[in-house]
Coordinates of C-alpha atoms in Angstrom, one line a residue:
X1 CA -12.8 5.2 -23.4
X2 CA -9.2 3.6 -23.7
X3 CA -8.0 0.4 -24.0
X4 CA -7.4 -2.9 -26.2
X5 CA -10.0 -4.2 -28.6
X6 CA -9.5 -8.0 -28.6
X7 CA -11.1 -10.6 -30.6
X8 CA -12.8 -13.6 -28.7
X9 CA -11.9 -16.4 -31.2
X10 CA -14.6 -18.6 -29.6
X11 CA -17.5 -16.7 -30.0
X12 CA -16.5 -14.6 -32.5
X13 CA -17.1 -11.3 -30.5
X14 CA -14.9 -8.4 -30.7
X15 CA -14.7 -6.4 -27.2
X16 CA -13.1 -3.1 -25.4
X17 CA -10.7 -4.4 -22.4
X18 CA -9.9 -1.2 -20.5
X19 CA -6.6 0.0 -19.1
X20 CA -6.2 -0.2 -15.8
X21 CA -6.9 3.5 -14.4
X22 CA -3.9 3.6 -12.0
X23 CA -4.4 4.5 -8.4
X24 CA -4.0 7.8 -6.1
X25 CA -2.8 8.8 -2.9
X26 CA -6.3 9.8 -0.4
X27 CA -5.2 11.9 2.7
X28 CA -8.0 10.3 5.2
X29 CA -9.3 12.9 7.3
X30 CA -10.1 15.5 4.7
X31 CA -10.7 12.8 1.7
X32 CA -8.5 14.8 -0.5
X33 CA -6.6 13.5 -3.5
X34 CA -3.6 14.3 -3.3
X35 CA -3.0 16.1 -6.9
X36 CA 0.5 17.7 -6.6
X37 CA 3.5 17.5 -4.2
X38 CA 3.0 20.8 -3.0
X39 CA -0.6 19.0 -1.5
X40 CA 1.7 16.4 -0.4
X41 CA 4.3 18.4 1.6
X42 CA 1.9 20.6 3.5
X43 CA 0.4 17.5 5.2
X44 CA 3.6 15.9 5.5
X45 CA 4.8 18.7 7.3
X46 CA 1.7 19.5 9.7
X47 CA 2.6 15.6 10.6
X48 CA 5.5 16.1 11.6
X49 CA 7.8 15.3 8.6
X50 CA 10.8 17.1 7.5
X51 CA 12.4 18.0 3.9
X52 CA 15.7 16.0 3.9
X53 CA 18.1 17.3 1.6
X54 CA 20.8 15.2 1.7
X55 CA 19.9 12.8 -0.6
X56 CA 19.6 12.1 -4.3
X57 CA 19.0 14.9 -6.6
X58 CA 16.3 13.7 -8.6
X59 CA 13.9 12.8 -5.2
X60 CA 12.1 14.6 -3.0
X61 CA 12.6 13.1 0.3
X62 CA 11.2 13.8 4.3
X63 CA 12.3 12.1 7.9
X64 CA 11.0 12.7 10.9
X65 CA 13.4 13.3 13.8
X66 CA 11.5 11.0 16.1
X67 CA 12.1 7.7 13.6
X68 CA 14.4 6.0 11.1
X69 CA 12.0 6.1 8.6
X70 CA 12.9 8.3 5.4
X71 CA 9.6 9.1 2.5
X72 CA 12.1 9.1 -1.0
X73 CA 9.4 10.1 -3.8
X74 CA 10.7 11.1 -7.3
X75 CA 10.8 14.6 -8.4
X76 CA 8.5 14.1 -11.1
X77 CA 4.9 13.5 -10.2
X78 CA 4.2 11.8 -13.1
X79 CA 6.7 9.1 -11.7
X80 CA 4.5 9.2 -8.3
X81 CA 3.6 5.4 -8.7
X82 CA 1.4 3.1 -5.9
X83 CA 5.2 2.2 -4.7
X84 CA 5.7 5.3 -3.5
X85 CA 1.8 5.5 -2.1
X86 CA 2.1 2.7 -0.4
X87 CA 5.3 3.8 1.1
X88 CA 3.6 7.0 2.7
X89 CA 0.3 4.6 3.7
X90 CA 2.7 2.1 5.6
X91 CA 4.7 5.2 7.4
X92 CA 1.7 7.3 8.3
X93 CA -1.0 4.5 9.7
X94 CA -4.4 5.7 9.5
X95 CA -3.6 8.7 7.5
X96 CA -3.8 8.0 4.3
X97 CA -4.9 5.2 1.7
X98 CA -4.4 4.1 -2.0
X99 CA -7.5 4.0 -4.3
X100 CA -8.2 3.3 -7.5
X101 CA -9.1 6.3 -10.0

């Protein structure tokens, strides 16, 4: 269990207030959470997303040729954030969705 232990002045009860558990990235029609980019780029790519490479060094980034719309993602997973989740939900309708873990 993590989180805060905070002290109810009123009542005089001391209690656990848990961290927020963050969120993940679902892919929809398999359920799967997506646990790497590797997962990621194989169903961007079966969508019909490209790798875009002529962008900044430190992101990861896809098009698709029949849109403007450009996926940027940071290089490191661990900075994968709901930004960026939300960002693939909004560009891939139906597709995916953000839960909490």
């Amino acid at each position: 269990m993590s989180g805060t232990w905070c002290f109810d002045s009123k009542s005089g009860v001391v209690r656990l207030v848990e961290k927020p558990k963050g969120k993940v990235l679902v892919y929809i029609p398999s359920n799967e959470v997506i646990t790497s980019y590797e997962i990621l780029e194989t169903i961007l790519l079966s969508l019909g997303w490209e790798r875009y490479y002529g962008g900044e060094p430190d992101l990861f980034q896809f098009h698709q040729r029949s849109s403007i719309h450009l996926i940027s993602i940071p290089k490191d997973f661990t900075k994968f954030k709901s930004i960026h989740m939300y960002d693939i939900v909004i560009k891939n309708r139906n597709m995916f969705r953000v839960i909490d873990k």
